[in-house]
Amino acid sequence: MAARPPKTRRWSWRSRALRGVIYQVLAVALLAAALGYLAHNTLANMRARGIQSGFDFVTQPAGFAIGESLIPFDSSDSYAKAFLVGLSNTLRVALVGIVLATAIGLAVGVGRLSRNLLVRGLCSAYVEALRNVPLLLQLFMWYFALTEMLPSIDEALQPLPHVFLSKAGLQFPLPAAGASLRLTAIGLLAGIAASWAWARFARVRREASGRALPVALPGLAFWVLGALAGWWADGAPTALDLPERTFINISGGGAVTPEYLTVLLGLSFYTASYIAEVVRAGIQSVAFGQIEAASALGLSRMQSLRLVQLPQALRVIIPPLTNQYLNLTKNSSLAVAVGYPDLVSISSTSLNQTGRAVECLTIVMGCYLVLSLLTSLGMGWYNRRARIEER
């Protein structure tokens, strides 16, 4: 067979590839020029009005306190640390909210396809009610419920031993500060790894023999046994910091404020209503012949949903689900309306004290952009893993 002649590049305007490169370079150059013009014009106008500019303020003392923080913060700390505290508070809401909204949305979405009329009606009412009420209004409703309808501290509800719920928030037990739980954490990680290995083994066994092994309960057992083994290796510490009711307040243990609970519950239940519709549409997109085939193989409805419908529906579910995760993260900026010190709230306080509006807004936009890109990258990786390879 004769060798093919080597490919040569023809730098001609008739070349579609060359025209594509030139158009892209021109688009990037025009965008850079527009951004440069806007930046120069903004700085010139700020100098003409005597407005200071620059990011040098981030190293100066903030001069204000933050009511709720995972990171120790004092008014003498810098603005940079204040922004870091705000970012951590935003992540604290977004990450927990994504997990909670996914769990609720999956349950409600599956419930909308239930054969039980009551379950199907309740799930439909939940979706229609929460999707059609503005999120800000729902946050105000949750805040009113948590700060006005709950009892005061001296009459706090106690749903579990040493767990208190009142207008002051939720108080719960925590391991004592001196208790070492390093091996417990290692044991929990080992249990997670074992549950993943078991799920992989069960999938290979099912594909090879058609026999479905249980996955959920053994996986949960690996988690519990791993954590218990690590806890025992740590010397079985039992010291807990328990919240106790006093004449004035409830002291000890861990606590979350009503503002945090408001934002978390409001975002989770609101986003779950959209995720439920995404799940329902994804399941219904699977061809009915697949369900008939699963029934012919003797699979129950739950096995058919878990082994046949959901794996195929993921191709439809993941892209819009990514949008809902991004919306939840960005909607957390509404936390400023109920007084939760998130990134936007810290930025507003810093802006009022320093007058660096452009700089503060740039920091906030950059943080949200990075969070959104990381979410998109993670979900894109998961989408590629969940993709069904076709011949």
Coordinates of C-alpha atoms in Angstrom, one line a residue:
M1 CA 0.0 0.0 0.0
A2 CA 1.4 3.3 -1.0
A3 CA 2.3 5.8 1.8
R4 CA 0.0 8.8 2.1
P5 CA 1.6 12.1 1.3
P6 CA 2.4 14.2 4.3
K7 CA -0.2 16.7 5.3
T8 CA 0.8 20.3 4.6
R9 CA -0.7 23.4 6.1
R10 CA -2.1 25.8 3.7
W11 CA -2.1 29.3 5.2
S12 CA -4.8 30.6 2.9
W13 CA -8.0 32.6 3.6
R14 CA -9.9 29.8 2.0
S15 CA -8.8 27.5 4.9
R16 CA -11.6 27.1 7.3
A17 CA -9.2 26.3 10.1
L18 CA -7.2 29.5 9.6
R19 CA -10.3 31.6 9.5
G20 CA -11.5 30.0 12.7
V21 CA -8.2 30.8 14.5
I22 CA -8.3 34.4 13.2
Y23 CA -11.9 34.9 14.4
Q24 CA -11.1 33.6 17.8
V25 CA -8.0 35.8 18.2
L26 CA -10.0 38.8 17.1
A27 CA -12.8 38.0 19.6
V28 CA -10.3 37.6 22.4
A29 CA -8.5 40.9 21.5
L30 CA -11.8 42.8 21.3
L31 CA -12.9 41.4 24.7
A32 CA -9.5 42.3 26.3
A33 CA -9.7 45.8 24.7
A34 CA -13.2 46.4 26.1
L35 CA -12.3 45.2 29.5
G36 CA -9.1 47.4 29.5
Y37 CA -11.2 50.4 28.4
L38 CA -13.7 49.9 31.2
A39 CA -11.0 49.4 33.8
H40 CA -9.1 52.5 32.6
N41 CA -12.3 54.6 32.5
T42 CA -13.4 53.5 35.9
L43 CA -10.0 54.2 37.5
A44 CA -9.8 57.7 35.8
N45 CA -13.3 58.6 37.1
M46 CA -12.4 57.4 40.6
R47 CA -9.2 59.5 40.6
A48 CA -11.1 62.6 39.4
R49 CA -13.5 62.2 42.3
G50 CA -10.8 61.5 44.9
I51 CA -11.9 58.0 45.5
Q52 CA -9.2 55.7 46.6
S53 CA -8.7 52.4 44.8
G54 CA -6.6 49.3 45.2
F55 CA -6.6 46.1 47.2
D56 CA -4.2 47.4 49.9
F57 CA -7.1 47.6 52.4
V58 CA -7.2 43.7 52.7
T59 CA -4.2 43.7 55.1
Q60 CA -5.7 46.4 57.4
P61 CA -7.6 45.6 60.6
A62 CA -11.3 45.0 59.8
G63 CA -12.6 46.7 62.9
F64 CA -15.8 44.8 63.1
A65 CA -16.9 41.5 64.7
I66 CA -18.6 38.5 63.0
G67 CA -21.4 36.9 65.0
E68 CA -21.0 33.4 63.5
S69 CA -17.8 31.8 62.3
L70 CA -16.1 28.5 61.9
I71 CA -12.7 30.3 62.0
P72 CA -11.8 32.3 65.1
F73 CA -12.1 36.0 64.2
D74 CA -11.5 39.2 66.1
S75 CA -12.1 42.8 65.1
S76 CA -8.3 43.4 65.0
D77 CA -7.9 40.8 62.3
S78 CA -7.6 41.9 58.6
Y79 CA -10.2 42.3 56.0
A80 CA -8.6 39.3 54.2
K81 CA -9.5 37.0 57.1
A82 CA -13.0 38.5 57.3
F83 CA -13.6 37.6 53.6
L84 CA -12.2 34.1 54.4
V85 CA -14.7 33.8 57.2
G86 CA -17.5 34.9 54.9
L87 CA -16.4 32.4 52.3
S88 CA -16.3 29.6 54.9
N89 CA -19.9 30.5 56.0
T90 CA -21.1 30.4 52.4
L91 CA -19.4 27.0 51.9
R92 CA -21.0 25.8 55.1
V93 CA -24.4 26.5 53.8
A94 CA -23.8 25.5 50.2
L95 CA -22.2 22.1 50.8
V96 CA -24.7 20.9 53.5
G97 CA -27.5 22.4 51.4
I98 CA -26.5 20.5 48.3
V99 CA -26.5 17.1 50.2
L100 CA -29.8 17.9 51.9
A101 CA -31.5 19.2 48.7
T102 CA -30.3 16.2 46.7
A103 CA -31.7 13.7 49.3
I104 CA -35.1 15.5 49.5
G105 CA -35.3 16.1 45.8
L106 CA -34.6 12.4 45.0
A107 CA -37.2 11.2 47.4
V108 CA -39.9 13.7 46.2
G109 CA -39.1 13.0 42.5
V110 CA -39.5 9.3 43.0
G111 CA -42.6 9.9 45.1
R112 CA -44.2 11.8 42.2
L113 CA -44.1 8.5 40.2
S114 CA -45.6 6.4 43.0
R115 CA -48.7 4.3 42.4
N116 CA -50.0 5.5 45.8
L117 CA -52.4 8.4 45.1
L118 CA -51.7 10.1 48.5
V119 CA -47.9 10.0 48.2
R120 CA -48.1 11.2 44.6
G121 CA -50.4 14.0 45.5
L122 CA -48.3 15.2 48.5
C123 CA -45.1 15.2 46.4
S124 CA -46.8 17.1 43.6
A125 CA -48.2 19.7 46.0
Y126 CA -44.8 20.1 47.6
V127 CA -43.2 20.8 44.2
E128 CA -45.9 23.2 42.9
A129 CA -46.0 25.1 46.2
L130 CA -42.3 25.7 46.7
R131 CA -41.4 26.3 43.1
N132 CA -44.0 29.1 42.7
V133 CA -43.2 31.0 45.9
P134 CA -40.1 33.4 45.7
L135 CA -37.1 32.2 47.6
L136 CA -36.7 35.4 49.5
L137 CA -40.2 35.2 50.8
Q138 CA -39.6 31.6 51.9
L139 CA -36.5 32.7 53.8
F140 CA -38.6 35.2 55.6
M141 CA -41.2 32.6 56.4
W142 CA -38.5 30.2 57.8
Y143 CA -36.9 33.0 59.8
F144 CA -40.3 34.0 61.3
A145 CA -41.0 30.3 62.2
L146 CA -37.6 29.9 63.9
T147 CA -37.5 33.2 65.7
E148 CA -41.1 33.8 66.6
M149 CA -43.0 30.5 66.7
L150 CA -40.3 28.4 68.6
P151 CA -40.3 28.7 72.4
S152 CA -37.8 30.8 74.4
I153 CA -34.6 29.3 75.8
D154 CA -36.1 28.5 79.2
E155 CA -38.9 26.5 77.5
A156 CA -36.7 25.0 74.7
L157 CA -37.9 21.9 73.0
Q158 CA -35.9 18.7 73.6
P159 CA -36.6 16.2 70.8
L160 CA -33.6 14.1 71.9
P161 CA -31.6 13.9 75.1
H162 CA -29.3 16.9 75.4
V163 CA -30.6 18.4 72.1
F164 CA -32.4 21.7 72.5
L165 CA -34.4 23.7 69.9
S166 CA -35.5 27.2 70.7
K167 CA -35.4 30.8 69.4
A168 CA -31.7 30.8 70.1
G169 CA -31.1 28.0 67.6
L170 CA -30.2 24.4 67.8
Q171 CA -27.8 23.1 70.5
F172 CA -26.4 19.5 70.4
P173 CA -23.7 17.4 72.0
L174 CA -20.1 17.4 70.7
P175 CA -17.0 15.4 71.6
A176 CA -15.0 17.1 74.3
A177 CA -12.2 19.2 73.2
G178 CA -9.6 17.0 74.8
A179 CA -10.9 13.8 73.4
S180 CA -8.7 12.3 70.6
L181 CA -10.8 11.0 67.7
R182 CA -7.9 10.7 65.2
L183 CA -8.2 6.9 64.9
T184 CA -12.0 7.2 64.8
A185 CA -11.7 9.3 61.7
I186 CA -9.2 6.9 60.2
G187 CA -11.6 4.0 60.9
L188 CA -14.5 5.9 59.3
L189 CA -12.4 6.5 56.2
A190 CA -11.5 2.8 56.1
G191 CA -15.1 1.9 56.3
I192 CA -16.0 4.2 53.4
A193 CA -13.2 2.6 51.4
A194 CA -14.5 -0.9 52.3
S195 CA -18.1 0.1 51.3
W196 CA -16.9 1.4 48.0
A197 CA -15.0 -1.9 47.4
W198 CA -18.0 -3.9 48.3
A199 CA -20.2 -1.9 45.9
R200 CA -17.7 -2.5 43.1
F201 CA -17.6 -6.2 43.9
A202 CA -21.4 -6.4 43.9
R203 CA -21.6 -4.7 40.5
V204 CA -19.0 -7.0 38.9
R205 CA -20.8 -10.0 40.4
R206 CA -24.1 -8.8 39.1
E207 CA -22.7 -8.2 35.6
A208 CA -21.1 -11.6 35.5
S209 CA -23.8 -13.8 37.0
G210 CA -27.0 -11.7 37.1
R211 CA -27.2 -12.1 40.8
A212 CA -27.8 -8.8 42.7
L213 CA -26.1 -8.5 46.1
P214 CA -27.3 -6.0 48.7
V215 CA -25.3 -2.8 48.7
A216 CA -26.9 -0.2 50.9
L217 CA -27.0 -2.1 54.2
P218 CA -23.6 -3.7 53.9
G219 CA -22.1 -0.3 53.0
L220 CA -23.7 1.3 56.0
A221 CA -22.4 -1.5 58.2
F222 CA -18.9 -1.0 56.9
W223 CA -19.1 2.7 57.9
V224 CA -20.4 2.0 61.4
L225 CA -18.0 -0.9 62.0
G226 CA -15.0 1.2 60.8
A227 CA -15.9 4.1 63.0
L228 CA -16.5 1.8 66.0
A229 CA -13.2 0.1 65.4
G230 CA -11.3 3.4 65.3
W231 CA -13.2 4.6 68.4
W232 CA -12.2 1.5 70.3
A233 CA -8.6 1.9 69.1
D234 CA -8.7 5.4 70.4
G235 CA -9.4 4.0 73.9
A236 CA -13.2 4.3 73.6
P237 CA -13.4 7.9 74.7
T238 CA -16.8 8.8 76.1
A239 CA -16.2 12.4 77.1
L240 CA -18.9 14.6 75.5
D241 CA -19.5 18.3 75.8
L242 CA -23.2 18.2 76.6
P243 CA -25.4 21.3 76.4
E244 CA -27.1 22.1 79.7
R245 CA -30.0 24.4 80.5
T246 CA -29.2 27.1 82.9
F247 CA -31.2 30.0 84.4
I248 CA -30.1 32.3 81.6
N249 CA -29.3 30.2 78.5
I250 CA -28.1 26.9 77.3
S251 CA -24.3 26.4 77.6
G252 CA -21.9 23.8 76.3
G253 CA -22.0 21.6 73.2
G254 CA -22.3 22.8 69.7
A255 CA -24.8 25.2 68.3
V256 CA -26.2 26.7 65.1
T257 CA -28.0 29.9 65.0
P258 CA -31.5 30.6 63.7
E259 CA -30.0 32.5 60.8
Y260 CA -28.0 29.5 59.6
L261 CA -30.9 27.2 60.0
T262 CA -33.1 29.7 58.0
V263 CA -30.7 29.8 55.1
L264 CA -30.0 26.1 55.1
L265 CA -33.6 25.0 55.3
G266 CA -34.9 27.6 52.9
L267 CA -32.3 26.9 50.2
S268 CA -32.5 23.1 50.6
F269 CA -36.3 22.8 50.4
Y270 CA -36.6 25.3 47.6
T271 CA -33.9 23.7 45.5
A272 CA -35.2 20.2 46.2
S273 CA -38.5 21.1 44.5
Y274 CA -36.5 21.7 41.2
I275 CA -34.3 18.7 41.7
A276 CA -37.5 16.6 42.2
E277 CA -38.7 17.6 38.7
V278 CA -35.3 16.9 37.3
V279 CA -35.3 13.4 38.8
R280 CA -38.9 12.7 37.6
A281 CA -38.2 13.8 34.1
G282 CA -35.0 11.8 34.0
I283 CA -36.7 8.6 35.1
Q284 CA -39.6 9.1 32.7
S285 CA -37.1 9.5 29.8
V286 CA -36.1 5.9 30.1
A287 CA -37.8 3.8 27.5
F288 CA -40.7 1.8 28.8
G289 CA -39.2 -1.4 27.2
Q290 CA -36.4 -1.2 29.7
I291 CA -38.9 -1.4 32.6
E292 CA -40.7 -4.3 30.9
A293 CA -37.4 -6.1 30.5
A294 CA -36.6 -5.6 34.2
S295 CA -40.0 -6.9 35.2
A296 CA -39.5 -9.9 32.9
L297 CA -36.2 -10.7 34.7
G298 CA -38.1 -10.8 38.0
L299 CA -36.8 -7.5 39.4
S300 CA -38.9 -5.7 41.9
R301 CA -40.0 -2.1 41.3
M302 CA -37.2 -0.9 43.7
Q303 CA -34.6 -3.1 42.0
S304 CA -35.7 -1.9 38.6
L305 CA -35.5 1.7 39.7
R306 CA -32.0 1.3 41.3
L307 CA -30.4 -1.0 38.7
V308 CA -32.2 -0.1 35.4
Q309 CA -33.9 3.2 35.4
L310 CA -31.7 5.5 37.5
P311 CA -28.4 4.5 35.8
Q312 CA -29.9 5.3 32.4
A313 CA -31.7 8.4 33.7
L314 CA -28.4 9.9 35.1
R315 CA -27.5 10.9 31.5
V316 CA -30.5 13.2 31.5
I317 CA -30.4 14.2 35.2
I318 CA -26.8 15.3 35.7
P319 CA -26.7 18.4 33.4
P320 CA -29.8 20.1 34.9
L321 CA -28.8 18.9 38.4
T322 CA -25.5 20.8 38.0
N323 CA -27.5 24.0 37.3
Q324 CA -29.4 23.5 40.5
Y325 CA -26.2 23.1 42.5
L326 CA -24.9 26.3 41.0
N327 CA -28.2 28.1 41.7
L328 CA -28.1 26.9 45.3
T329 CA -24.6 28.2 45.8
K330 CA -25.4 31.6 44.2
N331 CA -28.7 31.9 46.0
S332 CA -26.9 31.7 49.3
S333 CA -26.1 35.4 48.7
L334 CA -29.7 36.1 49.9
A335 CA -28.5 35.2 53.4
V336 CA -27.8 38.9 53.9
A337 CA -31.6 39.4 54.1
V338 CA -31.8 37.4 57.4
G339 CA -28.5 38.6 58.9
Y340 CA -26.4 35.5 58.3
P341 CA -22.7 36.6 57.8
D342 CA -22.0 35.1 54.5
L343 CA -19.6 36.4 51.8
V344 CA -22.0 39.0 50.5
S345 CA -22.7 40.3 54.0
I346 CA -19.0 40.6 54.9
S347 CA -18.4 42.3 51.6
S348 CA -21.2 44.9 52.3
T349 CA -19.8 45.7 55.7
S350 CA -16.2 46.1 54.3
L351 CA -17.5 48.2 51.5
N352 CA -19.3 50.6 53.9
Q353 CA -16.2 51.0 56.0
T354 CA -13.5 51.3 53.3
G355 CA -15.5 52.7 50.3
R356 CA -13.7 50.3 48.0
A357 CA -16.8 49.2 46.1
V358 CA -15.2 47.9 43.0
E359 CA -12.6 45.9 44.9
C360 CA -15.1 44.3 47.3
L361 CA -17.4 43.4 44.5
T362 CA -14.5 42.0 42.5
I363 CA -13.5 39.7 45.4
V364 CA -17.1 38.5 45.8
M365 CA -17.5 37.9 42.0
G366 CA -14.2 36.0 41.9
C367 CA -15.1 33.8 44.8
Y368 CA -18.5 32.9 43.3
L369 CA -16.9 32.3 39.9
V370 CA -14.3 29.9 41.4
L371 CA -17.0 28.0 43.4
S372 CA -19.2 27.7 40.2
L373 CA -16.3 26.5 38.1
L374 CA -15.2 23.9 40.7
T375 CA -18.8 22.7 40.9
S376 CA -19.0 22.4 37.1
L377 CA -15.7 20.6 36.9
G378 CA -16.8 18.1 39.6
M379 CA -20.1 17.4 38.0
G380 CA -18.6 17.2 34.6
W381 CA -16.2 14.5 35.9
Y382 CA -19.2 12.6 37.4
N383 CA -21.1 13.0 34.2
R384 CA -18.3 11.3 32.3
R385 CA -18.1 8.5 34.9
A386 CA -21.9 7.9 34.7
R387 CA -22.0 7.9 30.9
I388 CA -23.1 4.7 29.4
E389 CA -20.6 3.5 26.8
E390 CA -22.3 2.5 23.6
R391 CA -20.9 0.2 21.0

